[in-house]
Structure formats: C-alpha cells, structure tokens
Amino acid sequence: MVTKPAWLENPWKQNPWFESVAIAQQRAKKRLPEPLYAALVAGSERGTTMDGNQSAFAQIGFAPHVAGHQAQRSMSRTVLGHEVSLPVLISPTGVQAVHPDGEVAVARAAASRGTIMGLSNFASKSVEEVCAVHDTTFFQMYWTGDRDVMIQRMQRAHNAGAKALIATLDWSFSMGRDWGSPEIPEKIDLKAQIRLAPKVITKPAWLWAFGRAGHIPDLTAPNLAPPNGGAAPTFFGAYYEWMTTPPPSWDDVTWMVTQWKSISGGKPFMLKGICRIDDALRAVDCGVDAISVSNHGGNNLDGTPATIRVLKPIADRVGDQVEVVLDGGIRRGSDVVKALALGARAVMIGRAYLWGLAANGETGVGNVLDILRSGIDSALLGMGLSSIDELSEDQFVIPDGFHLPLGDPSRVGMTETLVG
Ligand SMILES: Cc1cc2nc3c(=O)[nH]c(=O)nc-3n(C[C@H](O)[C@H](O)[C@H](O)COP(=O)(O)O)c2cc1C
C-alpha cells in the first residue's frame, strides 16, 4: 500500500517548528495584533542601539578548522551557583499580552531546557505562579516605590522561592520612536475592545489562543500589587509610580544589596544595565555578585554602543570579582560563543524568546533555546573545541578598534567614535 505523504493529509497545517529566530519573528509578526508586535520590537528614538546590538556581532568572524574536531562537546556551567545546561538565560521582560500563558510558558520552557528564568516586576504573571513551575527563577526589580514597598516586594520574591534578585537601573524614560509607538490601552474594557477590534479581528490564531484560555489579555502588574490581597496596578499605574520615584544613588544600590542579602539569607544579587568600566567598579564596591552588561536591548538611551563592544574592557576589569553576563542582540548560537569568548559567563536573551513565545507558546520558547544550543554546538565543532571553557578572543577575527572601554578611569578625555 502506498502511504500518502504527511503534507497531503492536511496541506494547510503549518509546521510549527522554526529553524531560526528570524523565522520566529516573522511568525510572531503574522500572528500578533500590530500594536502588540510593535510593543515587543520596542527600541527608542532612531533605533541605532537596538540595531547596533545585533549588527556588531556580525563584525566578528570565525577562523574554523577543517579537521581534528572534537566528538564530545560541552556547554554546561554554573551561573551564580546554579547549573545551566547551556549558557543562555531568560532575561526579564514585561511580556504584556503576547500569549495567555505568558511568563509561565517561558518558565516551563526554560525549566525543560535546563536554564534560568528571569522574571520582570512588570510581568503579567505572579512570582508565585512562575516559581511554582521553575525553581530557578531570578526576580527582577526596578527602583520604584518607597523603601518599605521595595522591601515588601523583595520579601515576597524571596518567600515565593526566587533564587536571586536582578536590579535593573538603566532606564531614563526616553519617549518616542521615529517609527511610532504602539497604542496600549490602560485596560481592555469594552471601549478599548471596540477601538482595537479592527487590528485584532485579522489575527484569529492569537484571538483563538485567548478564547481557549477563557480570558482576555490582562494589562496589570501582579508583582507590584500591595500586600494582603490588594489589587494589582495597571501597567500605566505601575509606570507612573516608577516615573515619580527619585532615581537611585550608588548608596541606594548598596542599600538594595544589603536588604536583599538580609531578607534572603544571602542569595545572589545582579545589577543589570552596566555599559561602563567605572560603573562596573562601583557595582563591585556595592557588593553585587554579578553584573549584566546591557543597554536594555536598545530601549534606553539611543546611541549607547552595542553591548558586545563594551563587554571585554568591563570583563577584563571586574570578571575576577563578579560574574559578568551580557544581553543585547543575541539571535544565534554563534553570538553566544562570541560573547563568551569576550568574557561573559553566560548571555541573557530578550526578544529572541519573545518571538518564540508569540509564534508558538512554550514550545516556541523551547524551540528558540534549541536553536541557540545547536548553534553553540556547531560553533564549538567548527572551531575544534570540546567545551565553552576553551573559548578565547584570539580564536576570532575581530576588527581593530572594536572594543570600547567606556568610562575607563585610567583614560581621561577619551574621544573615540562610540556607536557601532
Ligand atoms: C518588550 C521588552 C520588554 C522588556 N522589559 C524589561 C523589564 O521589564 N525588565 C528588564 O530588566 N528588562 C526588560 N527588557 C530588556 C531585556 O531584559 C533585555 O535586556 C533585552 O531585551 C536584551 O536585548 P535583546 O532583546 O536584543 O535580546 C525588555 C525588553 C523588551 C524587548
């Protein structure tokens, strides 16, 4: 008997597996209502930093071997004391209404692939729900609210089982994008539903996912709810609290580290958003355990250089005192090995997993992590290495002037062209 090929059984069924993060992004664009897709693209002003984060990786080249490759290759290591099966962590993002399972789906995928989940304080799911599905969750906080409120939020994250605190401080409330910002309603009430209907009605797959889940997208921030069952603020309410909180000093950073250590019994603290050597040195003085070299994925001050260009000078100075991770522009396994070779212990991903989540929920996030894993493995194979521990800068082709030592206290009056 002749068996029919699978595609003849159901020629309209799309294979949900995708082969690259770029394809996941295409699928996300097709599936999501336009304002939601635009909210994930994010970026600020001209988008120079957002684009530069990705294009800077393309400036670094490989010098592969033709034979003598290694049959066994390893990419596991520890990050802040936690074993990860690949050096790629989930960076915290305020996911909003991309998928009904939101951060719970992301956390499940991260757990199944053996890596760490970063959960934003602007997340759409609570820290309790997320820690229940993934016991290695790091909770992220902005400097928002008064000190009592911050202590209460740290206590809640610790009680829920968060294994580390990430403080993200690189935000300057810059408004406006040259390509226009998406309209995000305060809440999805009837008025908003009617207004957004034309944009949503054309996206049946996205609508159907929420229909099946039995709820409409919720634009609140449950991790910022007051204690004792108070209602979660809306995204805009939470943003207002943040905008009206006086910005933190370095003493405040020390205060935050001290509070978290005392509440949590010494769990690790990461400061996210460093792109200068002098700030990295100050962070070390504040007692942090890790820093993330990050420019918020190009969503903060546009014109900030690509993170991969500022990584090595920072890692060279503080890498023996704190763990250094990098985020910004990671879209493939080869980007990961480049960052590791320049001093990162691991990388964190933002948009890459958001595209996977939007395209195919938990499976899509797992798909993205698998793409990165196989890309790291290919790079190790081609370079003749048996472990990520063997990666070093001299194995790559790196243009002169690539590394930018921003804020180097020993180089007063630096005038290089910084953006690239
Ligand atoms: C839509 C979106 C929302 C984000 N929300 C947060 C957040 O709530 N907290 C945070 O620390 N970083 C946030 N980030 C920054 C990411 O954690 C990460 O630094 C950035 O996405 C890395 O760049 P990449 O997207 O090119 O991987 C957000 C980024 C995006 C794109």
Coordinates of N, CA, C and O and ligand atoms in Angstrom, one line a residue, residues 39-42 53 91-94 96 120-122 140 142 168 272 294 296-297 299 327-331 348-352 354, ligand 1:
A39 N 5.1 46.5 20.3 CA 5.5 46.7 21.8 C 6.7 45.8 22.0 O 7.5 46.1 22.9
L40 N 6.8 44.6 21.3 CA 7.9 43.8 21.5 C 9.2 44.2 20.7 O 10.3 44.1 21.2
V41 N 8.9 44.8 19.6 CA 10.1 45.4 18.8 C 10.7 46.5 19.7 O 11.9 46.6 19.9
A42 N 9.8 47.3 20.3 CA 10.3 48.4 21.3 C 11.4 49.2 20.6 O 11.2 49.7 19.6
N53 N 23.2 46.5 18.5 CA 23.4 45.3 19.3 C 23.5 44.1 18.4 O 24.4 43.2 18.7
S91 N 16.2 36.6 30.0 CA 16.2 38.0 30.5 C 14.8 38.4 30.9 O 13.8 38.1 30.2
P92 N 14.6 39.2 32.0 CA 13.3 39.6 32.3 C 12.7 40.6 31.3 O 13.4 41.5 30.9
T93 N 11.5 40.4 30.9 CA 10.8 41.3 30.1 C 9.3 41.5 30.5 O 8.7 40.5 31.0
G94 N 8.8 42.6 30.4 CA 7.3 42.8 30.7 C 6.6 42.4 29.4 O 6.5 43.0 28.4
Q96 N 3.5 41.5 28.7 CA 2.2 42.0 28.3 C 1.3 40.9 27.8 O 1.3 39.8 28.4
S120 N 10.3 39.6 35.2 CA 10.2 41.0 35.4 C 9.2 41.4 36.5 O 8.1 40.8 36.6
N121 N 9.4 42.5 37.2 CA 8.4 43.0 38.1 C 7.2 43.6 37.3 O 6.1 43.8 37.9
F122 N 7.4 43.8 36.0 CA 6.3 44.2 35.2 C 5.6 43.0 34.4 O 4.9 43.2 33.5
Q140 N 13.3 40.2 39.0 CA 13.9 41.5 38.6 C 13.0 42.6 39.1 O 11.8 42.6 39.1
Y142 N 12.8 47.0 39.4 CA 13.3 48.4 39.1 C 13.3 49.1 40.4 O 12.8 48.7 41.4
T168 N 17.4 46.2 37.8 CA 17.6 46.9 36.5 C 17.5 48.4 36.8 O 16.4 48.9 37.2
K272 N 21.8 44.9 36.6 CA 21.6 44.8 35.2 C 21.6 46.2 34.6 O 21.0 47.1 35.1
S294 N 24.5 45.5 29.7 CA 23.3 45.6 29.0 C 22.9 47.0 28.7 O 23.3 47.9 29.5
H296 N 19.6 47.5 27.8 CA 18.1 47.3 27.9 C 17.6 47.0 26.4 O 16.5 47.4 26.0
G297 N 18.5 46.3 25.7 CA 18.1 45.9 24.3 C 17.8 47.1 23.4 O 17.1 47.0 22.5
N299 N 16.5 49.9 24.3 CA 15.2 50.6 24.7 C 15.5 51.8 25.6 O 14.5 52.5 25.9
D327 N 23.7 40.9 27.7 CA 22.5 40.8 26.9 C 22.4 41.9 25.9 O 23.1 42.9 26.1
G328 N 21.7 41.6 24.8 CA 21.5 42.6 23.8 C 21.9 42.0 22.4 O 23.1 41.8 22.2
G329 N 20.9 41.8 21.6 CA 21.3 41.4 20.2 C 21.5 39.9 20.0 O 21.8 39.5 18.8
I330 N 21.4 39.1 21.0 CA 21.7 37.6 20.8 C 20.5 37.0 20.0 O 19.3 37.0 20.4
R331 N 20.9 36.5 18.8 CA 19.8 35.8 18.0 C 20.3 34.5 17.5 O 19.5 33.8 16.8
M348 N 22.1 36.6 28.3 CA 20.6 36.6 28.5 C 19.9 37.0 27.2 O 20.5 37.8 26.5
I349 N 18.8 36.4 27.0 CA 18.0 36.7 25.8 C 16.7 37.4 26.1 O 16.1 37.1 27.1
G350 N 16.3 38.4 25.2 CA 15.1 39.1 25.4 C 14.1 38.8 24.2 O 13.4 37.8 24.2
R351 N 14.3 39.6 23.2 CA 13.3 39.4 22.0 C 13.4 38.0 21.5 O 12.3 37.5 21.0
A352 N 14.5 37.4 21.5 CA 14.6 36.0 20.8 C 13.5 35.1 21.4 O 12.7 34.5 20.7
L354 N 10.9 36.1 23.2 CA 9.5 36.7 23.0 C 9.0 36.3 21.6 O 7.8 36.1 21.5
Ligands
LIG1 C1 9.5 44.2 25.1 C2 10.6 44.3 26.1 C3 10.3 44.4 27.5 C4 11.4 44.5 28.4 N1 11.1 44.6 29.7 C5 12.1 44.5 30.6 C6 11.8 44.5 32.0 O1 10.7 44.5 32.4 N2 12.9 44.5 32.9 C7 14.2 44.4 32.4 O2 15.1 44.3 33.3 N3 14.5 44.4 31.1 C8 13.5 44.5 30.2 N4 13.8 44.4 28.9 C9 15.2 44.3 28.5 C10 15.6 42.8 28.4 O3 15.7 42.2 29.7 C11 17.0 42.6 27.7 O4 17.9 43.5 28.4 C12 16.9 43.0 26.2 O5 15.7 42.5 25.7 C13 18.1 42.3 25.6 O6 18.1 42.6 24.2 P1 17.5 41.6 23.1 O7 16.1 41.8 23.1 O8 18.2 42.1 21.8 O9 17.9 40.2 23.4 C14 12.7 44.4 27.9 C15 13.0 44.2 26.6 C16 12.0 44.2 25.7 C17 12.3 44.0 24.2

